[in-house]
Coordinates of C-alpha atoms in Angstrom, one line a residue:
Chain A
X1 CA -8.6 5.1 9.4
X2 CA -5.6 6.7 10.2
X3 CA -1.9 7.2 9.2
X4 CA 1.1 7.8 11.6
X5 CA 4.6 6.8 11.7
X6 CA 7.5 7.0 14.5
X7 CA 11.1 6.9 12.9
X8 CA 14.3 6.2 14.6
X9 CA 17.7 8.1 13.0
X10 CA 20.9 8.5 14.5
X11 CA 20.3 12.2 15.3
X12 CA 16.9 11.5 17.4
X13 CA 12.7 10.9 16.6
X14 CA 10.8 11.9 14.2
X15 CA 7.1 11.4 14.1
X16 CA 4.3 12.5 12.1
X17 CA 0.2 11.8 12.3
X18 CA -2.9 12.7 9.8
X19 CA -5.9 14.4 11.8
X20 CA -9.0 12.7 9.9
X21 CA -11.1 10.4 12.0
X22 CA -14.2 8.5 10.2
X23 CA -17.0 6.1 10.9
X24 CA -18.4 5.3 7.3
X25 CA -17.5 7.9 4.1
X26 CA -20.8 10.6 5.5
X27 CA -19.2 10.7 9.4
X28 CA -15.9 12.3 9.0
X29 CA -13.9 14.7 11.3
X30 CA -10.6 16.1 12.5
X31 CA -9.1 14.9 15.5
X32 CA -5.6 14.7 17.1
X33 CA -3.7 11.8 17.3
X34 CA -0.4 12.5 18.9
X35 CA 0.3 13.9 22.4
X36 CA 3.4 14.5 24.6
X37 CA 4.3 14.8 27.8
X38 CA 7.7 16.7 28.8
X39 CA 9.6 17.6 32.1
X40 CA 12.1 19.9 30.2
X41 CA 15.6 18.5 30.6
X42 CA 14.6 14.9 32.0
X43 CA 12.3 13.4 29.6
X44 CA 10.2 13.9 26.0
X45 CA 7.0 11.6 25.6
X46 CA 5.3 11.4 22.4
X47 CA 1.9 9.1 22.1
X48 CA 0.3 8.3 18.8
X49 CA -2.8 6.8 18.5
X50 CA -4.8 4.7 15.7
X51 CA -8.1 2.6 15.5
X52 CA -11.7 3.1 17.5
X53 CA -11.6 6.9 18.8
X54 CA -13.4 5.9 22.1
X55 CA -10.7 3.8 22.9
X56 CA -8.1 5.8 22.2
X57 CA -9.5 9.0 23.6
X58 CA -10.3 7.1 27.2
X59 CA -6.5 5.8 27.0
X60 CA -5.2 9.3 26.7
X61 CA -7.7 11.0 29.5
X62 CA -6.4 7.6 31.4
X63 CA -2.8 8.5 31.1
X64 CA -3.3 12.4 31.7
X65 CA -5.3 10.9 35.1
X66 CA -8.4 12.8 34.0
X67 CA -10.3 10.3 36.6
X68 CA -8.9 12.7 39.2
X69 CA -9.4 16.3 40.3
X70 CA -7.0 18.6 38.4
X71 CA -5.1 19.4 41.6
X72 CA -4.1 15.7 42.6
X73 CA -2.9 14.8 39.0
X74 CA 0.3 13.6 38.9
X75 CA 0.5 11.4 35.7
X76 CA 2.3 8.5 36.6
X77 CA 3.7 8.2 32.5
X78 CA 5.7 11.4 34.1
X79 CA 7.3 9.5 36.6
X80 CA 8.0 6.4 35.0
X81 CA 11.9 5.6 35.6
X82 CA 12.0 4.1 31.5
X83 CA 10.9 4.2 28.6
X84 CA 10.7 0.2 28.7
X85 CA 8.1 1.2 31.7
X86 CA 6.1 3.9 29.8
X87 CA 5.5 1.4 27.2
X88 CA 4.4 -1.0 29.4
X89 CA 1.8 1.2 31.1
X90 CA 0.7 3.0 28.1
X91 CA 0.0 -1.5 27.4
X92 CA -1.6 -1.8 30.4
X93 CA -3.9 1.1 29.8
X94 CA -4.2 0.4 26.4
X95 CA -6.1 -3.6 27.3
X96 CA -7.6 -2.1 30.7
X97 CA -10.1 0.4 28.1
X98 CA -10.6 -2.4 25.7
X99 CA -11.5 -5.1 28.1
X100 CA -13.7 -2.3 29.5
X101 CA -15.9 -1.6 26.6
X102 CA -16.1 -5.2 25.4
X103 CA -16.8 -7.0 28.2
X104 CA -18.7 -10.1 25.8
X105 CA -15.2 -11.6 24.2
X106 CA -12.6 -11.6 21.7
X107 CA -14.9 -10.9 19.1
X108 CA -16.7 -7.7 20.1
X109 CA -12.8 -6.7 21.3
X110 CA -11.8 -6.3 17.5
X111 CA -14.2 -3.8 17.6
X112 CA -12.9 -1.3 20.2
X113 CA -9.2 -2.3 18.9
X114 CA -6.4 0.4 18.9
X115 CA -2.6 0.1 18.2
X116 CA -0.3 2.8 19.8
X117 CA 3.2 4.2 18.8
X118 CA 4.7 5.6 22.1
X119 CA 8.6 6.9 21.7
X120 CA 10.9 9.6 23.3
X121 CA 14.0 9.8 25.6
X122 CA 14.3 9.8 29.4
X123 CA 17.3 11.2 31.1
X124 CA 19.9 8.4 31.1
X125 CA 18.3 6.0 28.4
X126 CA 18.5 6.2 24.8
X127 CA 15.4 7.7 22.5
X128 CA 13.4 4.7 21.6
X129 CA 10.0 4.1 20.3
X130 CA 7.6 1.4 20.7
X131 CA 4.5 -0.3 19.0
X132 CA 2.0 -1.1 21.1
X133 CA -0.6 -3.7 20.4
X134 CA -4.2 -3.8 21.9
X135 CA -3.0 -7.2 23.8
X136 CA -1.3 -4.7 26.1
X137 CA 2.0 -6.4 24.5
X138 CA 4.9 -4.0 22.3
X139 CA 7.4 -4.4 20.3
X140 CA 10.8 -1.9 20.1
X141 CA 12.1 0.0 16.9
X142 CA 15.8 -1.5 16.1
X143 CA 18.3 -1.0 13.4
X144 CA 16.3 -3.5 11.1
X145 CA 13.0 -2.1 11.2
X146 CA 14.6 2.0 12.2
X147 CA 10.2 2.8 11.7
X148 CA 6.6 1.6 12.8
X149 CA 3.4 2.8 11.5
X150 CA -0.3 2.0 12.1
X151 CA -3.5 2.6 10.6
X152 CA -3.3 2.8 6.5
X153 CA 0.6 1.8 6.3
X154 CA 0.4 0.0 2.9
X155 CA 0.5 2.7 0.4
X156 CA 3.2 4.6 2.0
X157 CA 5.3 1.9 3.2
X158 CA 7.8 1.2 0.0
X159 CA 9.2 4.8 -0.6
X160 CA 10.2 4.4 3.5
X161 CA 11.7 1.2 2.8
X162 CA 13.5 2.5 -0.2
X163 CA 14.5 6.0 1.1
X164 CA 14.8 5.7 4.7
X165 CA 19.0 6.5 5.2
X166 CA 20.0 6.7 9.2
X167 CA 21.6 9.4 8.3
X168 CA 19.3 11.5 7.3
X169 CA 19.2 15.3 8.2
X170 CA 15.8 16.2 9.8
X171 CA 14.6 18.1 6.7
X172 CA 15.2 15.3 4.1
X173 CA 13.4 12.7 6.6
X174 CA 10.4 15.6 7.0
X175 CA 10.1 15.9 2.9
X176 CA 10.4 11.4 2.9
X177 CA 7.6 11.7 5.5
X178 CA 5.1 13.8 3.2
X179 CA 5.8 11.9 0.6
X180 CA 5.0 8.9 2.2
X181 CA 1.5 10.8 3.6
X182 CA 0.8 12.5 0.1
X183 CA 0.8 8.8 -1.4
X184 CA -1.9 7.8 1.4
X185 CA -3.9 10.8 0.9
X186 CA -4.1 10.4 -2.9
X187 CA -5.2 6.6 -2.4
X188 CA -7.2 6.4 0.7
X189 CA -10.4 8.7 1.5
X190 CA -9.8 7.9 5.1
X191 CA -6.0 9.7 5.6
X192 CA -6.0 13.6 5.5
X193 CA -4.8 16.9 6.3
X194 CA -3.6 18.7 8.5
X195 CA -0.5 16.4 9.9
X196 CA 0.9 16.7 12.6
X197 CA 4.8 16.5 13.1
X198 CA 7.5 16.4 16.4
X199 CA 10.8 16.3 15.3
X200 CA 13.0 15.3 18.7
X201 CA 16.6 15.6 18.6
X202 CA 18.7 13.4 21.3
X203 CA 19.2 14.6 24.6
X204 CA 17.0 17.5 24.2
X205 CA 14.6 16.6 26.6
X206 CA 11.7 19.2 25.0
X207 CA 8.8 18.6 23.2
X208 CA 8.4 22.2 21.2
X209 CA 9.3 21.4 18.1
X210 CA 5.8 20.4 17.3
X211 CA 4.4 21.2 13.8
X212 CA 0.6 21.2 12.5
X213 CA 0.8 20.9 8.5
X214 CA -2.5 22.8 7.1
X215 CA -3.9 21.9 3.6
X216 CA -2.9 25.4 2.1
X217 CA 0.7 24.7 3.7
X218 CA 2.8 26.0 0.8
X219 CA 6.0 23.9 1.0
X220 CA 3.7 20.6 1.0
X221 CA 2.2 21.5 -1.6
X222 CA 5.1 22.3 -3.3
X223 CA 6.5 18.7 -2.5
X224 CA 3.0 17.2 -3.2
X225 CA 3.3 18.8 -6.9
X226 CA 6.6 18.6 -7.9
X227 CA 7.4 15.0 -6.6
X228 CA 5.6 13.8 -10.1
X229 CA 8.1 15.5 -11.6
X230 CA 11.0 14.3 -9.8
X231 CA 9.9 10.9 -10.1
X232 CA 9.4 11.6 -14.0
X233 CA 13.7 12.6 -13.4
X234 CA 14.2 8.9 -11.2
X235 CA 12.9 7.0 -14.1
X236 CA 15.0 8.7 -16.5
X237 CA 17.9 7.3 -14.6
X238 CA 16.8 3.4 -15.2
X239 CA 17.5 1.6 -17.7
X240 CA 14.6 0.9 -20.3
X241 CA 12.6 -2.6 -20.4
X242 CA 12.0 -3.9 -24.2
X243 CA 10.1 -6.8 -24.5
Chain B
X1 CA -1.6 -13.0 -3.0
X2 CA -0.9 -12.1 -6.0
X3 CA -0.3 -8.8 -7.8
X4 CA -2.2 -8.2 -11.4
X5 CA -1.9 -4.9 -12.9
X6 CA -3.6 -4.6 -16.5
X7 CA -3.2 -1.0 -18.3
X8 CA -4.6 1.3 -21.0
X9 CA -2.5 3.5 -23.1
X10 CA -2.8 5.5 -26.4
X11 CA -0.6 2.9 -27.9
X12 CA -2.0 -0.6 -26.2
X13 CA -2.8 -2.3 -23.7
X14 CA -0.2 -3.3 -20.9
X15 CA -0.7 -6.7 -18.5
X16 CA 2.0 -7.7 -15.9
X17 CA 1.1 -10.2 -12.9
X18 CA 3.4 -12.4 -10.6
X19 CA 3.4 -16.3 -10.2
X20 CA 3.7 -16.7 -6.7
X21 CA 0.6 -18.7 -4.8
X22 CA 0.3 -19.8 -0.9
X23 CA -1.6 -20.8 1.5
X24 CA -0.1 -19.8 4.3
X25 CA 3.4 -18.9 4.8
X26 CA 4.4 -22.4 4.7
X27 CA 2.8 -23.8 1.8
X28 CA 3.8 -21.8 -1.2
X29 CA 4.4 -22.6 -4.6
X30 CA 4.9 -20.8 -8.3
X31 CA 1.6 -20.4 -10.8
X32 CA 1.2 -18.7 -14.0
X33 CA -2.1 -15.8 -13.7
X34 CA -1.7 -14.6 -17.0
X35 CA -3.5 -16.5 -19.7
X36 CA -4.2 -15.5 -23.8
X37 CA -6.7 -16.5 -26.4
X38 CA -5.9 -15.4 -29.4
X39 CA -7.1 -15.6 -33.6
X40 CA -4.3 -13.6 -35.8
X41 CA -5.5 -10.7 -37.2
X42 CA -8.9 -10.6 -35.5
X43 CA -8.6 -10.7 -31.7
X44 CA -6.2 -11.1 -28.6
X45 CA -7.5 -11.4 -25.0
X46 CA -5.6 -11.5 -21.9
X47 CA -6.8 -12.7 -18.7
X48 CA -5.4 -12.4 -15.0
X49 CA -6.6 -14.1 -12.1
X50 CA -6.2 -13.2 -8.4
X51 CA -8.1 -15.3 -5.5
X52 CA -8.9 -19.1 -4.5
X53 CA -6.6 -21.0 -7.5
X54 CA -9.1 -24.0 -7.4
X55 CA -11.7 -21.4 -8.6
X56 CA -9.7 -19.3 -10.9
X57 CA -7.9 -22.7 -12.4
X58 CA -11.3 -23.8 -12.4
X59 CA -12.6 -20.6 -14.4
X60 CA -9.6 -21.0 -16.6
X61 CA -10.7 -24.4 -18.1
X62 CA -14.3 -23.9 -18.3
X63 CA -13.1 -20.9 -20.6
X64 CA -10.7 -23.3 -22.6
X65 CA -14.0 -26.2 -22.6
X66 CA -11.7 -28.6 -20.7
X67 CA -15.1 -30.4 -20.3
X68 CA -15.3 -31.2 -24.0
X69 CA -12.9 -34.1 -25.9
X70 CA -10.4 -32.2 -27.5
X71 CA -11.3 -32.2 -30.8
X72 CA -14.5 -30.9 -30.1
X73 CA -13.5 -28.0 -27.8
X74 CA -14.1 -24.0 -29.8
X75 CA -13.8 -22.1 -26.7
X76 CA -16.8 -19.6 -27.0
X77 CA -14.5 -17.3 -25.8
X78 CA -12.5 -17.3 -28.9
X79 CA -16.3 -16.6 -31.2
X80 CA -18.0 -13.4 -28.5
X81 CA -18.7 -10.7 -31.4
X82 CA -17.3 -7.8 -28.7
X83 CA -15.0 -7.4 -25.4
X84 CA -18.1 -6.7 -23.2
X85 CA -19.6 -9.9 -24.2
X86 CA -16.2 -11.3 -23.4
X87 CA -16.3 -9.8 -20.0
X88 CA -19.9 -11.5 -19.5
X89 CA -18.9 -14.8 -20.3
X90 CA -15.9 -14.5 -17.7
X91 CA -18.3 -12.9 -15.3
X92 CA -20.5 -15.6 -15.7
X93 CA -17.9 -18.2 -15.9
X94 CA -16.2 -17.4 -12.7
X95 CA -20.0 -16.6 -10.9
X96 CA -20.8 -20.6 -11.7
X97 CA -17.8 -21.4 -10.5
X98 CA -18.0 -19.8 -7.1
X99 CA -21.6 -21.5 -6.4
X100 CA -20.5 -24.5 -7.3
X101 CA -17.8 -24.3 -4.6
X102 CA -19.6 -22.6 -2.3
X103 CA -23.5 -24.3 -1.9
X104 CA -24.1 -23.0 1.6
X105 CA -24.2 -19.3 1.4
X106 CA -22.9 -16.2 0.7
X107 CA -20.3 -16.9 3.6
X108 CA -18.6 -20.0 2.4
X109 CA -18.7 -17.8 -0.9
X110 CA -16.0 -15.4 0.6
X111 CA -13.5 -18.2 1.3
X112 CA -13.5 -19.0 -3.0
X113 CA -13.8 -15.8 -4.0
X114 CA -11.6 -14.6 -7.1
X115 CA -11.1 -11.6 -9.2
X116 CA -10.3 -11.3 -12.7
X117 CA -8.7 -8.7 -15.7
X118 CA -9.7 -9.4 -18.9
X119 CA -8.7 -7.1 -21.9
X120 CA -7.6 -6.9 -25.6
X121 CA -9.3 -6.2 -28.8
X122 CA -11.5 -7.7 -31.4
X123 CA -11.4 -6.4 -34.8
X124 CA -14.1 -3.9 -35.1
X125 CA -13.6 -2.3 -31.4
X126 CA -11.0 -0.6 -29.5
X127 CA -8.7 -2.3 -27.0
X128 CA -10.2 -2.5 -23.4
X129 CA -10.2 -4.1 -20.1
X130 CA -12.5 -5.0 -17.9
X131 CA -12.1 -5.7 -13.8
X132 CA -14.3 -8.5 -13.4
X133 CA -15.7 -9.1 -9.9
X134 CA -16.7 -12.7 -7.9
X135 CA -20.7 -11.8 -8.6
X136 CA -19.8 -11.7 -12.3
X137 CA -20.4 -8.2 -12.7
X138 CA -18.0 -6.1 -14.5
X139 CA -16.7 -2.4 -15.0
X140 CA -14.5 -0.8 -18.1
X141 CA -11.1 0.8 -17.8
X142 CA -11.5 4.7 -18.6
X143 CA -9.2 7.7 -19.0
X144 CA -10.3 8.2 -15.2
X145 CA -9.2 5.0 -14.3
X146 CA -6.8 4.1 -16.9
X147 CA -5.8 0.8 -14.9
X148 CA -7.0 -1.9 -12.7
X149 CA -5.1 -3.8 -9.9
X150 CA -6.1 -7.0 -8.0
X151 CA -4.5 -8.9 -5.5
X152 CA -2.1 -7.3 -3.1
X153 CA -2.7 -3.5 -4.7
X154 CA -1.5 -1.1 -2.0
X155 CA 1.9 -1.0 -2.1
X156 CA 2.0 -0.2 -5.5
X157 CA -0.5 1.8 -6.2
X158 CA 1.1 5.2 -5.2
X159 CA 3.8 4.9 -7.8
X160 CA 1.7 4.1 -10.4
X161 CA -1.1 7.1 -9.9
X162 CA 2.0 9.4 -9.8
X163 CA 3.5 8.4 -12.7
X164 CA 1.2 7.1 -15.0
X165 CA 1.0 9.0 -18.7
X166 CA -1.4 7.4 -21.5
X167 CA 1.9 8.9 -23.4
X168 CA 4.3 6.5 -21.8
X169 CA 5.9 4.4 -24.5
X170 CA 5.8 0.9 -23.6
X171 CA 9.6 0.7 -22.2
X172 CA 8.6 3.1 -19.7
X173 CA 5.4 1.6 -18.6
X174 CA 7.3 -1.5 -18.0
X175 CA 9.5 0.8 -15.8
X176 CA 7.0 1.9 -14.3
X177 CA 5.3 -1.5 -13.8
X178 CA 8.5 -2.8 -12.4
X179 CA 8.7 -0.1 -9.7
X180 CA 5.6 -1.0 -8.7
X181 CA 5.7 -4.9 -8.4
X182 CA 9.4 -4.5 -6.7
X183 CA 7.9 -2.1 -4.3
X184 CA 5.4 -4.9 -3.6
X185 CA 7.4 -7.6 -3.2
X186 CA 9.8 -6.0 -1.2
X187 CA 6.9 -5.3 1.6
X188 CA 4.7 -7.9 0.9
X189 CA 6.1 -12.3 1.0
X190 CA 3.0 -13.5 -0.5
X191 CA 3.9 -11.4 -4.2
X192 CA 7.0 -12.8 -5.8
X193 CA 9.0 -14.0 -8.8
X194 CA 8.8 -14.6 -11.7
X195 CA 6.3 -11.6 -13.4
X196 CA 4.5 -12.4 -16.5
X197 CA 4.6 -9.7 -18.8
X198 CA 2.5 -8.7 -22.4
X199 CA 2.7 -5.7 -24.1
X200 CA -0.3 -5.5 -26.7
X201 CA -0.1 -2.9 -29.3
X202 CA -3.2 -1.3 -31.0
X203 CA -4.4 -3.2 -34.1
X204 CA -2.1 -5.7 -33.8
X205 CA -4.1 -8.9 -32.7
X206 CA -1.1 -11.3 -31.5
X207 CA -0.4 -12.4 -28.6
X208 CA 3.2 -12.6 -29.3
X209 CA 4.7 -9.7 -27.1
X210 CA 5.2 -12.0 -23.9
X211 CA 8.0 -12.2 -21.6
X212 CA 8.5 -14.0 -18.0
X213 CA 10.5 -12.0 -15.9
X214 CA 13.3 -14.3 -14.1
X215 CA 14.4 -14.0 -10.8
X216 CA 17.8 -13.4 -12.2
X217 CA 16.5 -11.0 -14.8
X218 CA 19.9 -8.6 -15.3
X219 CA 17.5 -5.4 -16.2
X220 CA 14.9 -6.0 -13.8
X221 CA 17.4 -6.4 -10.9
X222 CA 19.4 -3.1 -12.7
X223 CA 16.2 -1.3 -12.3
X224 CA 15.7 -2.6 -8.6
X225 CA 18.9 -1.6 -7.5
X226 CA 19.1 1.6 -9.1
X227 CA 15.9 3.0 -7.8
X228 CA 16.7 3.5 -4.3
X229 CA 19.4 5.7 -5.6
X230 CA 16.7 7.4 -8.2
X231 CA 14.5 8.6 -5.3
X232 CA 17.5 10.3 -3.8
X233 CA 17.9 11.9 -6.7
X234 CA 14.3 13.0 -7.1
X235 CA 14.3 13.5 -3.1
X236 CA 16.6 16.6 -4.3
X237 CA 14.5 17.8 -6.7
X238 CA 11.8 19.2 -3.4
X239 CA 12.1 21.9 -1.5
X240 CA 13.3 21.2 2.4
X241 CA 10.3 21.5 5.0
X242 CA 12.0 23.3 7.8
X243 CA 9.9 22.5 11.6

């Protein structure tokens, strides 16, 4: 499995992805799961993936145009005049790969499924992100649902419904975000370390604020120790049940 | 769904579990999951049901010898010498059951599948639970894995791993427990209000200690509200992670 999530705040993107990649509990490894691709000042891509590796690994060497000598690349998710447009052909990759490796129906398709989170800004549009389902089709972050995540999104999906604030300075949302990860990790096998994190701020057009959280990281394992605690504080603060 | 949490402490036992049932999104309605069998002064058990209601409502009144006049009904339940052979006659209670539905195979047997907690004490032994499974089999609550969850048991599992102190008096486990089911009803429609509750204290072999938990509960919707402002709180308890 997997664990990534794209967030929308008023001061720009934030997105974050676990590394651990799995077939079975005896066939685990570490892989990346989020990409970019920048033109300083004009646009900031950012591509997370989820779901059969294969897939999502041809979908990625599809969008960097890996089908074609290194000299005539010109990815065309670099020239794409939206990010409505990127969305669409990060889609339209997305169902190409599937429909390639399961040429026999629907139900050997589930098999070589993958869901995509693709966000960032280009020069005249606002940042956005989008979720991308293996029908090619997306849907777009708004003010009601300011976050998407894929792969193992149960156990750290209420404290980003509680917590999430639009608000929020970079640093509180990068501490909600490990919490959020740190619950996964503790409940499913399948989520681990390292993370990866891009903050983007609007209209910066760059992609170098890029992160990779190791397991000896000491600030996350500060948060991962001492958020018992502070939750220990929280319930203080509520008023006692008797029954 | 459904959400069923039963827990062990130093001082009792600890059951909560919601009422709602649907099939579909369309077709919902209100059940109770939470069912007691008790003799004053010698034993109190508690069972929770999650799964196909026709088989656990089924289960439920084999258990009670709903097949028997009523004057001639002494649920055998109410005369096993020990919790374990409690747990086998749910196991094999809710086994029968499931073949009866479910004549053609173990893949029709997937579609009346149910899951059951069944804990309390007996005079003699100490207060347990037990997490039955659909094939009857069974395994014990330890200090490992000092609860069991069925149902919809994601969302609030994280909370309660964190938490979780065999210490805990009882108004703060039902703190606790109510952080939990909020957090899953506020991500999940098929989990709702009311919540059963029963707090069972060591040696004390009642059954008295229930409550339902109203939509309209003043406390319940105090500790709702307030915890959103809790996490803040505890938020700034970690140290900021800087990218």
């Amino acid at each position: 499995m997997t664990y990534c999530v794209g967030m929308r705040l008023n001061r720009g993107l934030v997105f974050m992805s676990d590394t651990r990649t799995n077939a079975g509990v005896d066939n685990f490894a570490s892989t990346r799961k989020m990409f970019h691709w920048c033109v300083p000042g004009e646009r900031a891509i950012t591509v997370m993936t989820a779901g059969n590796l294969a897939t999502t690994q041809a979908m990625i060497s599809l969008l960097e145009e890996r089908f074609k000598a290194s000299e005539d690349r010109d990815p065309s998710i670099l020239t794409q005049p939206t990010m409505f447009q990127v969305a669409r052909l990060v889609g339209a990759t997305l169902k190409e790969v599937i429909a390639y490796s399961a040429p026999s129906g629907p139900d050997s398709a589930d098999q070589f499924s993958a869901s995509v989170i693709v966000g960032g800004q280009i020069k005249g549009g606002q940042p956005t992100i989008f979720l991308v389902y293996p029908e090619g089709n997306f849907i777009e972050i708004s003010e009601e649902t300011p976050f998407f995540q894929i792969g193992e999104a149960k156990y750290g999906k209420p404290i980003l419904v509680r917590a999430y604030d639009a608000e929020m300075p970079f640093e509180d949302v990068l501490k909600l975000l490990l919490v959020s990860f740190d619950s996964t990790v503790k409940s499913n096998l399948s989520v681990g370390l390292p993370f990866d994190v891009h903050v983007y701020e609007e209209e910066a057009f760059h992609c170098d604020r890029t992160h990779r959280i190791e397991q000896d990281d000491p600030v996350y394992n500060e948060i991962a120790s001492k958020w018992g605690d502070a939750l220990k504080t929280a319930f203080d603060l509520l008023p006692d049940y008797k029954v």
